[in-house]
């Protein structure tokens, strides 16, 4: 999966079992986040430090399958 934010692409991998996101590229490479939202907030923070990073991570990340679908489309039911 990936996201383009403020002209910077960040890639990550999503674990369907744990719901964690591991960042694989960019300044956060190697970091792991418990939720897609936590990862989204971390990606945003350095590029717009004065803006509260309130984002829904499920609708922030795109799948890497060229479909343009958001991570939300594979979100497990609660």
PDB file of N, CA and C in Angstrom:
ATOM      1  N   UNK A   1       0.830  -1.162   0.000  1.00  0.00           N
ATOM      2  CA  UNK A   1       0.000   0.000   0.000  1.00  0.00           C
ATOM      3  C   UNK A   1       0.880   1.232   0.000  1.00  0.00           C
ATOM      4  N   UNK A   2       0.260   2.373  -0.322  1.00  0.00           N
ATOM      5  CA  UNK A   2       1.048   3.598  -0.392  1.00  0.00           C
ATOM      6  C   UNK A   2       0.146   4.812  -0.200  1.00  0.00           C
ATOM      7  N   UNK A   3       0.800   5.941  -0.044  1.00  0.00           N
ATOM      8  CA  UNK A   3       0.096   7.221   0.021  1.00  0.00           C
ATOM      9  C   UNK A   3       1.026   8.282  -0.534  1.00  0.00           C
ATOM     10  N   UNK A   4       0.459   9.211  -1.276  1.00  0.00           N
ATOM     11  CA  UNK A   4       1.188  10.398  -1.710  1.00  0.00           C
ATOM     12  C   UNK A   4       0.645  11.553  -0.887  1.00  0.00           C
ATOM     13  N   UNK A   5       1.509  12.170  -0.110  1.00  0.00           N
ATOM     14  CA  UNK A   5       1.088  13.273   0.740  1.00  0.00           C
ATOM     15  C   UNK A   5       2.082  14.407   0.605  1.00  0.00           C
ATOM     16  N   UNK A   6       1.586  15.573   0.229  1.00  0.00           N
ATOM     17  CA  UNK A   6       2.427  16.764   0.064  1.00  0.00           C
ATOM     18  C   UNK A   6       3.615  16.487  -0.862  1.00  0.00           C
ATOM     19  N   UNK A   7       3.363  15.712  -1.925  1.00  0.00           N
ATOM     20  CA  UNK A   7       4.394  15.436  -2.909  1.00  0.00           C
ATOM     21  C   UNK A   7       5.395  14.363  -2.516  1.00  0.00           C
ATOM     22  N   UNK A   8       5.129  13.652  -1.435  1.00  0.00           N
ATOM     23  CA  UNK A   8       6.038  12.604  -0.963  1.00  0.00           C
ATOM     24  C   UNK A   8       5.290  11.274  -0.913  1.00  0.00           C
ATOM     25  N   UNK A   9       5.874  10.266  -1.512  1.00  0.00           N
ATOM     26  CA  UNK A   9       5.262   8.937  -1.489  1.00  0.00           C
ATOM     27  C   UNK A   9       5.827   8.135  -0.329  1.00  0.00           C
ATOM     28  N   UNK A  10       4.934   7.504   0.398  1.00  0.00           N
ATOM     29  CA  UNK A  10       5.310   6.609   1.487  1.00  0.00           C
ATOM     30  C   UNK A  10       4.657   5.268   1.218  1.00  0.00           C
ATOM     31  N   UNK A  11       5.431   4.220   1.354  1.00  0.00           N
ATOM     32  CA  UNK A  11       4.910   2.861   1.167  1.00  0.00           C
ATOM     33  C   UNK A  11       4.902   2.141   2.508  1.00  0.00           C
ATOM     34  N   UNK A  12       3.995   1.197   2.590  1.00  0.00           N
ATOM     35  CA  UNK A  12       3.904   0.402   3.800  1.00  0.00           C
ATOM     36  C   UNK A  12       3.257  -0.934   3.509  1.00  0.00           C
ATOM     37  N   UNK A  13       3.245  -1.776   4.504  1.00  0.00           N
ATOM     38  CA  UNK A  13       2.551  -3.055   4.378  1.00  0.00           C
ATOM     39  C   UNK A  13       1.560  -3.173   5.521  1.00  0.00           C
ATOM     40  N   UNK A  14       0.424  -3.750   5.207  1.00  0.00           N
ATOM     41  CA  UNK A  14      -0.663  -3.900   6.171  1.00  0.00           C
ATOM     42  C   UNK A  14      -0.805  -5.371   6.517  1.00  0.00           C
ATOM     43  N   UNK A  15      -0.837  -5.673   7.795  1.00  0.00           N
ATOM     44  CA  UNK A  15      -1.028  -7.047   8.268  1.00  0.00           C
ATOM     45  C   UNK A  15      -2.495  -7.224   8.633  1.00  0.00           C
ATOM     46  N   UNK A  16      -3.202  -8.042   7.877  1.00  0.00           N
ATOM     47  CA  UNK A  16      -4.641  -8.230   8.102  1.00  0.00           C
ATOM     48  C   UNK A  16      -4.954  -8.842   9.464  1.00  0.00           C
ATOM     49  N   UNK A  17      -4.039  -9.608  10.010  1.00  0.00           N
ATOM     50  CA  UNK A  17      -4.294 -10.255  11.299  1.00  0.00           C
ATOM     51  C   UNK A  17      -4.145  -9.284  12.469  1.00  0.00           C
ATOM     52  N   UNK A  18      -3.087  -8.497  12.453  1.00  0.00           N
ATOM     53  CA  UNK A  18      -2.825  -7.599  13.579  1.00  0.00           C
ATOM     54  C   UNK A  18      -3.340  -6.180  13.349  1.00  0.00           C
ATOM     55  N   UNK A  19      -3.670  -5.848  12.106  1.00  0.00           N
ATOM     56  CA  UNK A  19      -4.110  -4.500  11.691  1.00  0.00           C
ATOM     57  C   UNK A  19      -2.969  -3.480  11.742  1.00  0.00           C
ATOM     58  N   UNK A  20      -1.735  -3.949  11.900  1.00  0.00           N
ATOM     59  CA  UNK A  20      -0.569  -3.062  11.978  1.00  0.00           C
ATOM     60  C   UNK A  20      -0.132  -2.635  10.582  1.00  0.00           C
ATOM     61  N   UNK A  21       0.504  -1.483  10.552  1.00  0.00           N
ATOM     62  CA  UNK A  21       1.130  -0.999   9.329  1.00  0.00           C
ATOM     63  C   UNK A  21       2.616  -0.820   9.600  1.00  0.00           C
ATOM     64  N   UNK A  22       3.414  -1.426   8.742  1.00  0.00           N
ATOM     65  CA  UNK A  22       4.863  -1.276   8.786  1.00  0.00           C
ATOM     66  C   UNK A  22       5.256  -0.378   7.619  1.00  0.00           C
ATOM     67  N   UNK A  23       5.906   0.718   7.909  1.00  0.00           N
ATOM     68  CA  UNK A  23       6.339   1.651   6.865  1.00  0.00           C
ATOM     69  C   UNK A  23       7.616   1.101   6.230  1.00  0.00           C
ATOM     70  N   UNK A  24       7.623   1.064   4.892  1.00  0.00           N
ATOM     71  CA  UNK A  24       8.747   0.455   4.186  1.00  0.00           C
ATOM     72  C   UNK A  24       9.570   1.444   3.372  1.00  0.00           C
ATOM     73  N   UNK A  25       9.101   2.695   3.254  1.00  0.00           N
ATOM     74  CA  UNK A  25       9.891   3.692   2.525  1.00  0.00           C
ATOM     75  C   UNK A  25       9.662   5.073   3.129  1.00  0.00           C
ATOM     76  N   UNK A  26      10.546   5.983   2.783  1.00  0.00           N
ATOM     77  CA  UNK A  26      10.415   7.346   3.281  1.00  0.00           C
ATOM     78  C   UNK A  26      11.064   7.517   4.634  1.00  0.00           C
ATOM     79  N   UNK A  27      10.893   8.686   5.244  1.00  0.00           N
ATOM     80  CA  UNK A  27      11.569   8.982   6.500  1.00  0.00           C
ATOM     81  C   UNK A  27      11.137   8.091   7.666  1.00  0.00           C
ATOM     82  N   UNK A  28       9.987   7.468   7.552  1.00  0.00           N
ATOM     83  CA  UNK A  28       9.497   6.605   8.638  1.00  0.00           C
ATOM     84  C   UNK A  28       9.798   5.120   8.403  1.00  0.00           C
ATOM     85  N   UNK A  29      10.565   4.810   7.366  1.00  0.00           N
ATOM     86  CA  UNK A  29      10.866   3.410   7.037  1.00  0.00           C
ATOM     87  C   UNK A  29      11.392   2.676   8.262  1.00  0.00           C
ATOM     88  N   UNK A  30      10.840   1.490   8.470  1.00  0.00           N
ATOM     89  CA  UNK A  30      11.252   0.664   9.596  1.00  0.00           C
ATOM     90  C   UNK A  30      10.362   0.823  10.820  1.00  0.00           C
ATOM     91  N   UNK A  31       9.494   1.819  10.808  1.00  0.00           N
ATOM     92  CA  UNK A  31       8.595   2.009  11.943  1.00  0.00           C
ATOM     93  C   UNK A  31       7.309   1.222  11.729  1.00  0.00           C
ATOM     94  N   UNK A  32       6.727   0.807  12.834  1.00  0.00           N
ATOM     95  CA  UNK A  32       5.498   0.020  12.812  1.00  0.00           C
ATOM     96  C   UNK A  32       4.446   0.737  13.653  1.00  0.00           C
ATOM     97  N   UNK A  33       3.215   0.706  13.177  1.00  0.00           N
ATOM     98  CA  UNK A  33       2.122   1.394  13.856  1.00  0.00           C
ATOM     99  C   UNK A  33       0.982   0.424  14.118  1.00  0.00           C
ATOM    100  N   UNK A  34       0.349   0.579  15.275  1.00  0.00           N
ATOM    101  CA  UNK A  34      -0.726  -0.330  15.684  1.00  0.00           C
ATOM    102  C   UNK A  34      -1.967  -0.199  14.827  1.00  0.00           C
ATOM    103  N   UNK A  35      -2.157   0.967  14.229  1.00  0.00           N
ATOM    104  CA  UNK A  35      -3.364   1.202  13.440  1.00  0.00           C
ATOM    105  C   UNK A  35      -3.038   1.976  12.171  1.00  0.00           C
ATOM    106  N   UNK A  36      -3.878   1.856  11.140  1.00  0.00           N
ATOM    107  CA  UNK A  36      -3.697   2.676   9.945  1.00  0.00           C
ATOM    108  C   UNK A  36      -3.773   4.169  10.259  1.00  0.00           C
ATOM    109  N   UNK A  37      -4.609   4.557  11.211  1.00  0.00           N
ATOM    110  CA  UNK A  37      -4.736   5.964  11.565  1.00  0.00           C
ATOM    111  C   UNK A  37      -3.462   6.481  12.219  1.00  0.00           C
ATOM    112  N   UNK A  38      -2.866   5.703  13.102  1.00  0.00           N
ATOM    113  CA  UNK A  38      -1.597   6.106  13.711  1.00  0.00           C
ATOM    114  C   UNK A  38      -0.516   6.299  12.668  1.00  0.00           C
ATOM    115  N   UNK A  39      -0.474   5.418  11.685  1.00  0.00           N
ATOM    116  CA  UNK A  39       0.515   5.531  10.612  1.00  0.00           C
ATOM    117  C   UNK A  39       0.238   6.765   9.758  1.00  0.00           C
ATOM    118  N   UNK A  40      -1.027   7.028   9.470  1.00  0.00           N
ATOM    119  CA  UNK A  40      -1.387   8.206   8.673  1.00  0.00           C
ATOM    120  C   UNK A  40      -0.965   9.489   9.380  1.00  0.00           C
ATOM    121  N   UNK A  41      -1.229   9.567  10.656  1.00  0.00           N
ATOM    122  CA  UNK A  41      -0.854  10.758  11.423  1.00  0.00           C
ATOM    123  C   UNK A  41       0.658  10.959  11.429  1.00  0.00           C
ATOM    124  N   UNK A  42       1.396   9.883  11.536  1.00  0.00           N
ATOM    125  CA  UNK A  42       2.858   9.973  11.547  1.00  0.00           C
ATOM    126  C   UNK A  42       3.391  10.440  10.192  1.00  0.00           C
ATOM    127  N   UNK A  43       2.766  10.000   9.113  1.00  0.00           N
ATOM    128  CA  UNK A  43       3.189  10.413   7.774  1.00  0.00           C
ATOM    129  C   UNK A  43       2.947  11.908   7.586  1.00  0.00           C
ATOM    130  N   UNK A  44       1.824  12.398   8.056  1.00  0.00           N
ATOM    131  CA  UNK A  44       1.452  13.798   7.861  1.00  0.00           C
ATOM    132  C   UNK A  44       2.287  14.773   8.684  1.00  0.00           C
ATOM    133  N   UNK A  45       2.616  14.397   9.902  1.00  0.00           N
ATOM    134  CA  UNK A  45       3.221  15.319  10.869  1.00  0.00           C
ATOM    135  C   UNK A  45       4.433  16.100  10.361  1.00  0.00           C
ATOM    136  N   UNK A  46       5.425  15.468   9.725  1.00  0.00           N
ATOM    137  CA  UNK A  46       6.600  16.254   9.331  1.00  0.00           C
ATOM    138  C   UNK A  46       6.346  17.230   8.181  1.00  0.00           C
ATOM    139  N   UNK A  47       5.334  16.968   7.373  1.00  0.00           N
ATOM    140  CA  UNK A  47       5.089  17.802   6.202  1.00  0.00           C
ATOM    141  C   UNK A  47       4.182  18.993   6.504  1.00  0.00           C
ATOM    142  N   UNK A  48       3.357  18.881   7.521  1.00  0.00           N
ATOM    143  CA  UNK A  48       2.483  19.988   7.927  1.00  0.00           C
ATOM    144  C   UNK A  48       2.431  20.027   9.452  1.00  0.00           C
ATOM    145  N   UNK A  49       3.520  20.414  10.085  1.00  0.00           N
ATOM    146  CA  UNK A  49       3.590  20.350  11.546  1.00  0.00           C
ATOM    147  C   UNK A  49       2.576  21.226  12.273  1.00  0.00           C
ATOM    148  N   UNK A  50       2.103  22.294  11.672  1.00  0.00           N
ATOM    149  CA  UNK A  50       1.155  23.169  12.340  1.00  0.00           C
ATOM    150  C   UNK A  50      -0.297  22.748  12.179  1.00  0.00           C
ATOM    151  N   UNK A  51      -0.541  21.698  11.395  1.00  0.00           N
ATOM    152  CA  UNK A  51      -1.904  21.244  11.128  1.00  0.00           C
ATOM    153  C   UNK A  51      -2.176  19.992  11.949  1.00  0.00           C
ATOM    154  N   UNK A  52      -3.267  19.974  12.704  1.00  0.00           N
ATOM    155  CA  UNK A  52      -3.593  18.760  13.455  1.00  0.00           C
ATOM    156  C   UNK A  52      -3.774  17.578  12.481  1.00  0.00           C
ATOM    157  N   UNK A  53      -3.068  16.494  12.701  1.00  0.00           N
ATOM    158  CA  UNK A  53      -3.109  15.366  11.757  1.00  0.00           C
ATOM    159  C   UNK A  53      -4.305  14.446  11.985  1.00  0.00           C
ATOM    160  N   UNK A  54      -5.482  15.017  11.993  1.00  0.00           N
ATOM    161  CA  UNK A  54      -6.689  14.213  12.193  1.00  0.00           C
ATOM    162  C   UNK A  54      -7.112  13.586  10.873  1.00  0.00           C
ATOM    163  N   UNK A  55      -6.841  12.330  10.728  1.00  0.00           N
ATOM    164  CA  UNK A  55      -7.190  11.594   9.519  1.00  0.00           C
ATOM    165  C   UNK A  55      -7.661  10.210   9.901  1.00  0.00           C
ATOM    166  N   UNK A  56      -8.541   9.685   9.092  1.00  0.00           N
ATOM    167  CA  UNK A  56      -8.942   8.295   9.210  1.00  0.00           C
ATOM    168  C   UNK A  56      -7.971   7.500   8.346  1.00  0.00           C
ATOM    169  N   UNK A  57      -7.138   6.690   8.953  1.00  0.00           N
ATOM    170  CA  UNK A  57      -6.131   5.939   8.217  1.00  0.00           C
ATOM    171  C   UNK A  57      -6.700   4.973   7.202  1.00  0.00           C
ATOM    172  N   UNK A  58      -7.904   4.489   7.446  1.00  0.00           N
ATOM    173  CA  UNK A  58      -8.525   3.543   6.513  1.00  0.00           C
ATOM    174  C   UNK A  58      -8.837   4.211   5.177  1.00  0.00           C
ATOM    175  N   UNK A  59      -9.077   5.517   5.199  1.00  0.00           N
ATOM    176  CA  UNK A  59      -9.360   6.230   3.949  1.00  0.00           C
ATOM    177  C   UNK A  59      -8.194   7.137   3.538  1.00  0.00           C
ATOM    178  N   UNK A  60      -7.037   6.924   4.129  1.00  0.00           N
ATOM    179  CA  UNK A  60      -5.820   7.666   3.804  1.00  0.00           C
ATOM    180  C   UNK A  60      -4.916   6.825   2.904  1.00  0.00           C
ATOM    181  N   UNK A  61      -4.773   5.568   3.254  1.00  0.00           N
ATOM    182  CA  UNK A  61      -3.881   4.658   2.533  1.00  0.00           C
ATOM    183  C   UNK A  61      -4.576   4.051   1.318  1.00  0.00           C
ATOM    184  N   UNK A  62      -3.806   3.903   0.234  1.00  0.00           N
ATOM    185  CA  UNK A  62      -4.291   3.253  -0.979  1.00  0.00           C
ATOM    186  C   UNK A  62      -3.650   1.878  -1.112  1.00  0.00           C
ATOM    187  N   UNK A  63      -4.423   0.949  -1.647  1.00  0.00           N
ATOM    188  CA  UNK A  63      -3.867  -0.375  -1.928  1.00  0.00           C
ATOM    189  C   UNK A  63      -2.889  -0.256  -3.088  1.00  0.00           C
ATOM    190  N   UNK A  64      -1.906  -1.096  -3.123  1.00  0.00           N
ATOM    191  CA  UNK A  64      -0.868  -1.056  -4.152  1.00  0.00           C
ATOM    192  C   UNK A  64      -1.220  -1.918  -5.360  1.00  0.00           C
ATOM    193  N   UNK A  65      -2.503  -2.121  -5.607  1.00  0.00           N
ATOM    194  CA  UNK A  65      -2.890  -3.009  -6.700  1.00  0.00           C
ATOM    195  C   UNK A  65      -3.340  -2.244  -7.954  1.00  0.00           C
ATOM    196  N   UNK A  66      -3.022  -0.970  -8.016  1.00  0.00           N
ATOM    197  CA  UNK A  66      -3.350  -0.092  -9.141  1.00  0.00           C
ATOM    198  C   UNK A  66      -4.852   0.145  -9.318  1.00  0.00           C
ATOM    199  N   UNK A  67      -5.642  -0.261  -8.355  1.00  0.00           N
ATOM    200  CA  UNK A  67      -7.089  -0.072  -8.444  1.00  0.00           C
ATOM    201  C   UNK A  67      -7.509   1.310  -7.967  1.00  0.00           C
ATOM    202  N   UNK A  68      -6.648   1.968  -7.184  1.00  0.00           N
ATOM    203  CA  UNK A  68      -7.010   3.248  -6.605  1.00  0.00           C
ATOM    204  C   UNK A  68      -7.917   3.104  -5.397  1.00  0.00           C
ATOM    205  N   UNK A  69      -8.094   1.862  -4.923  1.00  0.00           N
ATOM    206  CA  UNK A  69      -8.979   1.620  -3.777  1.00  0.00           C
ATOM    207  C   UNK A  69      -8.263   1.963  -2.479  1.00  0.00           C
ATOM    208  N   UNK A  70      -9.064   2.441  -1.542  1.00  0.00           N
ATOM    209  CA  UNK A  70      -8.541   2.734  -0.212  1.00  0.00           C
ATOM    210  C   UNK A  70      -8.423   1.455   0.608  1.00  0.00           C
ATOM    211  N   UNK A  71      -7.583   1.508   1.638  1.00  0.00           N
ATOM    212  CA  UNK A  71      -7.424   0.391   2.572  1.00  0.00           C
ATOM    213  C   UNK A  71      -8.782  -0.003   3.155  1.00  0.00           C
ATOM    214  N   UNK A  72      -9.668   0.956   3.290  1.00  0.00           N
ATOM    215  CA  UNK A  72     -11.018   0.736   3.816  1.00  0.00           C
ATOM    216  C   UNK A  72     -11.721  -0.436   3.113  1.00  0.00           C
ATOM    217  N   UNK A  73     -11.431  -0.636   1.829  1.00  0.00           N
ATOM    218  CA  UNK A  73     -12.148  -1.672   1.068  1.00  0.00           C
ATOM    219  C   UNK A  73     -11.810  -3.087   1.507  1.00  0.00           C
ATOM    220  N   UNK A  74     -10.714  -3.254   2.247  1.00  0.00           N
ATOM    221  CA  UNK A  74     -10.384  -4.597   2.756  1.00  0.00           C
ATOM    222  C   UNK A  74     -10.447  -4.654   4.278  1.00  0.00           C
ATOM    223  N   UNK A  75     -11.027  -3.605   4.858  1.00  0.00           N
ATOM    224  CA  UNK A  75     -11.136  -3.538   6.319  1.00  0.00           C
ATOM    225  C   UNK A  75     -12.029  -4.656   6.818  1.00  0.00           C
ATOM    226  N   UNK A  76     -11.562  -5.377   7.833  1.00  0.00           N
ATOM    227  CA  UNK A  76     -12.384  -6.456   8.374  1.00  0.00           C
ATOM    228  C   UNK A  76     -13.580  -5.893   9.142  1.00  0.00           C
ATOM    229  N   UNK A  77     -14.648  -6.631   9.143  1.00  0.00           N
ATOM    230  CA  UNK A  77     -15.821  -6.242   9.926  1.00  0.00           C
ATOM    231  C   UNK A  77     -15.516  -6.391  11.406  1.00  0.00           C
ATOM    232  N   UNK A  78     -16.065  -5.494  12.184  1.00  0.00           N
ATOM    233  CA  UNK A  78     -15.808  -5.531  13.639  1.00  0.00           C
ATOM    234  C   UNK A  78     -16.645  -6.589  14.306  1.00  0.00           C
TER     235      UNK A  78
END
